mmCIF file with all atom_site columns, C-alpha atoms in Angstrom:
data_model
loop_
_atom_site.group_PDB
_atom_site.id
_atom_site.type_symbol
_atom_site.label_atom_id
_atom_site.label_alt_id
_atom_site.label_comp_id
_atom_site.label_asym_id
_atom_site.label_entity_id
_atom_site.label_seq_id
_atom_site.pdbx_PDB_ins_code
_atom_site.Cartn_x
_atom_site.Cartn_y
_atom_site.Cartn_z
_atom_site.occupancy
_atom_site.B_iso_or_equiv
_atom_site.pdbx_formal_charge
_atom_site.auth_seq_id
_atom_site.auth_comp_id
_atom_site.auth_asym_id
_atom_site.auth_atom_id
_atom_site.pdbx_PDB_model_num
ATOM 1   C CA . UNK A 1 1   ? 214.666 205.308 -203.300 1.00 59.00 ? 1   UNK A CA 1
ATOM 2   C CA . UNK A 1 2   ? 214.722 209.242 -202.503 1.00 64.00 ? 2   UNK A CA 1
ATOM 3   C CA . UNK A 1 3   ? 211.332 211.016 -203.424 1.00 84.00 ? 3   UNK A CA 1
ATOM 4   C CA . UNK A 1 4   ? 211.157 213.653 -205.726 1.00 92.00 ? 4   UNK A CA 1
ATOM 5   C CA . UNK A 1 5   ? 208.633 216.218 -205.885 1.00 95.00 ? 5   UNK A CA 1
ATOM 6   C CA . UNK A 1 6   ? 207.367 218.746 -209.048 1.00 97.00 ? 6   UNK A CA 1
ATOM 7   C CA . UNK A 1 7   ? 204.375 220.885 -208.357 1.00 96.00 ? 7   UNK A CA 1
ATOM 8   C CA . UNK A 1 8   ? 203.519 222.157 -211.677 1.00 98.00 ? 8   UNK A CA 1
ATOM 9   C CA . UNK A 1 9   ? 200.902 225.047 -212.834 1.00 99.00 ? 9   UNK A CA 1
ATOM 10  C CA . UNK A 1 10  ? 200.647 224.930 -216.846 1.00 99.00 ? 10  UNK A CA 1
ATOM 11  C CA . UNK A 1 11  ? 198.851 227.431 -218.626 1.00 99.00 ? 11  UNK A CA 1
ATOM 12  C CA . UNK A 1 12  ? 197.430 227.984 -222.065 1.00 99.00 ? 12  UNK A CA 1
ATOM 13  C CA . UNK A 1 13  ? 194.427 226.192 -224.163 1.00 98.00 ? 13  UNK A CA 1
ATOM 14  C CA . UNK A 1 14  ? 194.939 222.764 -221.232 1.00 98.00 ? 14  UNK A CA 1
ATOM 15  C CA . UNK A 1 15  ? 191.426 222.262 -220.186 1.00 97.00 ? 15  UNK A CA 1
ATOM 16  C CA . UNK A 1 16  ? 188.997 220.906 -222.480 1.00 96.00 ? 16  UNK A CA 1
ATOM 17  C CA . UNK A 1 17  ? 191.802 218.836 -224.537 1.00 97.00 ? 17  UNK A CA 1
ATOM 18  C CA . UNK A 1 18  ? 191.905 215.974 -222.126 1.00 97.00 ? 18  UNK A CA 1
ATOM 19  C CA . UNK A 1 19  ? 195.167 217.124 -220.486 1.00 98.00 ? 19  UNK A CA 1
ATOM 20  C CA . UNK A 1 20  ? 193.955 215.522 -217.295 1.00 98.00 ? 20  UNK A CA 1
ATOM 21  C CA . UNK A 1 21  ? 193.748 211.944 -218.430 1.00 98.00 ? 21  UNK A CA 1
ATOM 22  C CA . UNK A 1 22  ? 196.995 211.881 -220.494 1.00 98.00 ? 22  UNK A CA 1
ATOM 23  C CA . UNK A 1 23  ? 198.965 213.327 -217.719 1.00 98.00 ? 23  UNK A CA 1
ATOM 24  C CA . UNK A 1 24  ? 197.594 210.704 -215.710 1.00 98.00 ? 24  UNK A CA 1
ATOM 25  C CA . UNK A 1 25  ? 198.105 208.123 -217.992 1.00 98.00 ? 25  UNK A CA 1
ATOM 26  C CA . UNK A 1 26  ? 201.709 209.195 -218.562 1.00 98.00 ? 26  UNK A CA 1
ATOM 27  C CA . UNK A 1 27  ? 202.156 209.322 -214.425 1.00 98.00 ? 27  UNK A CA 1
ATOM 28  C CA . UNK A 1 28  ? 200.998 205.419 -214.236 1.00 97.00 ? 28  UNK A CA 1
ATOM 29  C CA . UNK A 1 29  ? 203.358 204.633 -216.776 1.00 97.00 ? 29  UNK A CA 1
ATOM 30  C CA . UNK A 1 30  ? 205.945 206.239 -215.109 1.00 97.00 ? 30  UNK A CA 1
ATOM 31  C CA . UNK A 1 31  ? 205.070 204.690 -212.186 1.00 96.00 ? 31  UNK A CA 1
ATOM 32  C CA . UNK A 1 32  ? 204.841 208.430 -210.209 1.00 96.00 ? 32  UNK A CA 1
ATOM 33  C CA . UNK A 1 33  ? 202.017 209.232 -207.868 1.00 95.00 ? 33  UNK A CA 1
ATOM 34  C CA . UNK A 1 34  ? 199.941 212.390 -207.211 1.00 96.00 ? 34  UNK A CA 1
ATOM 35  C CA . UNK A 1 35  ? 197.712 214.485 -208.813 1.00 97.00 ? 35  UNK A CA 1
ATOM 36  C CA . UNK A 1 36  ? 196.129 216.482 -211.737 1.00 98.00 ? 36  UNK A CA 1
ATOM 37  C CA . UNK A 1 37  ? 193.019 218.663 -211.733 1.00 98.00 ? 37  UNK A CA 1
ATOM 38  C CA . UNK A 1 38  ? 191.855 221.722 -213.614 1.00 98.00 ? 38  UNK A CA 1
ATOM 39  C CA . UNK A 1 39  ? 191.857 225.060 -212.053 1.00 98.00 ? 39  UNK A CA 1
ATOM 40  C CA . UNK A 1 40  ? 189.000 227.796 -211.887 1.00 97.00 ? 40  UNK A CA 1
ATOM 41  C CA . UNK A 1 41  ? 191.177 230.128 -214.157 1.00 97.00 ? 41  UNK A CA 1
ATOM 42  C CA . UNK A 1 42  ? 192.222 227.633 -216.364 1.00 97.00 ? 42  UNK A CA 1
ATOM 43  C CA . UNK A 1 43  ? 195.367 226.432 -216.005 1.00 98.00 ? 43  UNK A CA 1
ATOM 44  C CA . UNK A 1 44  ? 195.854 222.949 -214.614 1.00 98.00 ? 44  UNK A CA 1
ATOM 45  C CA . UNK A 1 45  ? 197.988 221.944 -211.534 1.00 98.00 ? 45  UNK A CA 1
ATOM 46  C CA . UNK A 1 46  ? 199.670 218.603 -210.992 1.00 98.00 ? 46  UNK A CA 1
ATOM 47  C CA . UNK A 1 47  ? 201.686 217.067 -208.218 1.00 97.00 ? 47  UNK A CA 1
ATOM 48  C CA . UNK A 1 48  ? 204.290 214.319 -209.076 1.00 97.00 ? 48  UNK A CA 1
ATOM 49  C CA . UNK A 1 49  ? 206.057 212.379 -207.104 1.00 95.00 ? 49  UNK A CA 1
ATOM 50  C CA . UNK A 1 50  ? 208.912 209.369 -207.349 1.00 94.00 ? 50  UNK A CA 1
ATOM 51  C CA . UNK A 1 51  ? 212.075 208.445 -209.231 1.00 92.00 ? 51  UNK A CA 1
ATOM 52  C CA . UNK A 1 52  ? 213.831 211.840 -210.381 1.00 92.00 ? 52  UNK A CA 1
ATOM 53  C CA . UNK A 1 53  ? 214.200 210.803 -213.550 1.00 95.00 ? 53  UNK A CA 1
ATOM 54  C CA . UNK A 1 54  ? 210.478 209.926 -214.421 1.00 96.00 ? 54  UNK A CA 1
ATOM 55  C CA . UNK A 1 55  ? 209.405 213.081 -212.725 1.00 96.00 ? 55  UNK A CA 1
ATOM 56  C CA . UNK A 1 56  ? 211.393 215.284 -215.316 1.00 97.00 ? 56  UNK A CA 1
ATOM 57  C CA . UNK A 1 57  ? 209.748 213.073 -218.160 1.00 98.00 ? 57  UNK A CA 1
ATOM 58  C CA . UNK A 1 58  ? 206.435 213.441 -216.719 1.00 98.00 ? 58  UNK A CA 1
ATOM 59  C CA . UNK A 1 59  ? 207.572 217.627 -217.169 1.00 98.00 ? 59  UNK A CA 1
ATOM 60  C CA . UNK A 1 60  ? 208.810 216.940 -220.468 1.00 98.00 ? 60  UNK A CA 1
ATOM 61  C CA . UNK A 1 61  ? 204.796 215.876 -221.152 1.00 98.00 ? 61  UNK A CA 1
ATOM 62  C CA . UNK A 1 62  ? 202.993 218.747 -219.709 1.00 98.00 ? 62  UNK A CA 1
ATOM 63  C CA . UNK A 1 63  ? 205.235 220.992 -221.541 1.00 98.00 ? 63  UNK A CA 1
ATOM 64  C CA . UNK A 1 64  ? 204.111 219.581 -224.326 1.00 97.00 ? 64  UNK A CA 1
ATOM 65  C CA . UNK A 1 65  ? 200.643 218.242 -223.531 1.00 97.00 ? 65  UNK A CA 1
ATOM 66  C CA . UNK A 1 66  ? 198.706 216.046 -225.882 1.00 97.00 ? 66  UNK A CA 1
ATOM 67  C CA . UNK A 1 67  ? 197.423 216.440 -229.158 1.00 96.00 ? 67  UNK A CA 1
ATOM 68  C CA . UNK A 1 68  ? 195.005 219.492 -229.014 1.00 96.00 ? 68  UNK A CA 1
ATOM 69  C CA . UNK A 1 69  ? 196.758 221.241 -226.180 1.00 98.00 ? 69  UNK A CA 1
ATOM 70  C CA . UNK A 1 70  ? 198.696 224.524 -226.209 1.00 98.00 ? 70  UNK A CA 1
ATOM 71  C CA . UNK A 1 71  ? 200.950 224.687 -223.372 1.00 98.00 ? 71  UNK A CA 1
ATOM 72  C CA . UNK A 1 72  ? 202.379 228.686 -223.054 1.00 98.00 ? 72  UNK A CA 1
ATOM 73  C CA . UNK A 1 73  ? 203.765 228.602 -219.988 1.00 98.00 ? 73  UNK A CA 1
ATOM 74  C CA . UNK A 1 74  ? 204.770 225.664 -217.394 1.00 98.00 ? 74  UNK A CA 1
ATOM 75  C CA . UNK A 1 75  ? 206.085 226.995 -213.397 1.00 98.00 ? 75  UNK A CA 1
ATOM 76  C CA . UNK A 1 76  ? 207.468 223.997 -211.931 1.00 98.00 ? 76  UNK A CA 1
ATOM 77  C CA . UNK A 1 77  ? 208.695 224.075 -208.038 1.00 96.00 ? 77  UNK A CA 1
ATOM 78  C CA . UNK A 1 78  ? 210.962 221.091 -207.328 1.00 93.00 ? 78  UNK A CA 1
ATOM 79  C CA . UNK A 1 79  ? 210.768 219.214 -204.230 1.00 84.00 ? 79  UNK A CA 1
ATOM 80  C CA . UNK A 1 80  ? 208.169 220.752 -202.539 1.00 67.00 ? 80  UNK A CA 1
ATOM 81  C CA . UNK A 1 81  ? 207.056 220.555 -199.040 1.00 58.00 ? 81  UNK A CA 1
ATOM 82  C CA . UNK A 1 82  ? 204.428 217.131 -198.778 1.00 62.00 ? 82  UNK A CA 1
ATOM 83  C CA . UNK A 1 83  ? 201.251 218.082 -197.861 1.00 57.00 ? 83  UNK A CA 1
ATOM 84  C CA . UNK A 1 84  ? 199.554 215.845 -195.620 1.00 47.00 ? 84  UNK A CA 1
ATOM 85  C CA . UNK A 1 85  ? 196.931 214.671 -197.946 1.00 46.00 ? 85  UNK A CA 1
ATOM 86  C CA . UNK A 1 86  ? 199.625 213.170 -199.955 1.00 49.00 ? 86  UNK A CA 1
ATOM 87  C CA . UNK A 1 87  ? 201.082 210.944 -197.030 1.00 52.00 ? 87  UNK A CA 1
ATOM 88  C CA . UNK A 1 88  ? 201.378 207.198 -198.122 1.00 58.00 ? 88  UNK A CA 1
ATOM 89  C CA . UNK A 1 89  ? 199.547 207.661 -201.314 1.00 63.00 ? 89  UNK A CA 1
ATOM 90  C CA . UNK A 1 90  ? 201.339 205.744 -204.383 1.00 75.00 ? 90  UNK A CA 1
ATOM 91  C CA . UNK A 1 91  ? 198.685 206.110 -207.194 1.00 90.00 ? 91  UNK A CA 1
ATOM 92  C CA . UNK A 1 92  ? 198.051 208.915 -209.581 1.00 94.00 ? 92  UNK A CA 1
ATOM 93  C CA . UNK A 1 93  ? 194.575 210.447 -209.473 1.00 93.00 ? 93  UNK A CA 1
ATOM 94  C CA . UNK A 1 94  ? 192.359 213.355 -210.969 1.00 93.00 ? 94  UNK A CA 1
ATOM 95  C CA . UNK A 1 95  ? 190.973 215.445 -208.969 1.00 91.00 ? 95  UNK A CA 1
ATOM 96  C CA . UNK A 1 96  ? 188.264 217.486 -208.922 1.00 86.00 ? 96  UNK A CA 1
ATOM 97  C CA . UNK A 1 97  ? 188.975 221.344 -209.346 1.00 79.00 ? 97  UNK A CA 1
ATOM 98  C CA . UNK A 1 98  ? 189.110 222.902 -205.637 1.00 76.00 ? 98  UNK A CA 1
ATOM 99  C CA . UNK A 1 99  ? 186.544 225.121 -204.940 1.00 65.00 ? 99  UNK A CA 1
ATOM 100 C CA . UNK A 1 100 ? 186.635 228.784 -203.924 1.00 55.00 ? 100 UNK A CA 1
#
């Protein structure tokens, strides 16, 4: 299987609306790893990774977000470079926002 890669920054009224746990609720189902976690200026940033074809439903979610959310603006890069963090990992966590 080829890996494919979305790092995604979505903006709008996302933190507070539990955009973290659906997104990583929708990434288990979808069988992607990588990440979610809130951002100091509050837009949340995800990493997916797997299949191509459950990485662009996992999009299709955050540019929708759950019930609550209101998603006004979504940058995706596609295929980014891995980070080494990310080496060998195959589940689908929250993180903690970084820290400044």
């Amino acid at each position: 299987m080829v890996l494919f890669r979305a790092h995604v920054l979505v903006s709008g009224r996302v933190q507070g609306v539990f955009f973290r746990e659906s997104t990583r609720r929708c990434a288990e189902a979808l069988g992607l790893s990588g990440f979610v976690r809130n951002l100091p200026d509050g837009r949340v940033e995800a990493l997916f990774s797997g299949e191509e074809g459950a990485v662009h439903r996992a999009l299709d979610f955050v540019r929708r977000g759950p019930p609550g959310a209101q998603v006004t603006d979504v940058h995706v890069d596609l295929n980014p470079p891995r980070a080494d963090a990310d080496e060998g990992s195959t589940e689908f966590r929250i993180q903690s926002a970084p820290h400044c």
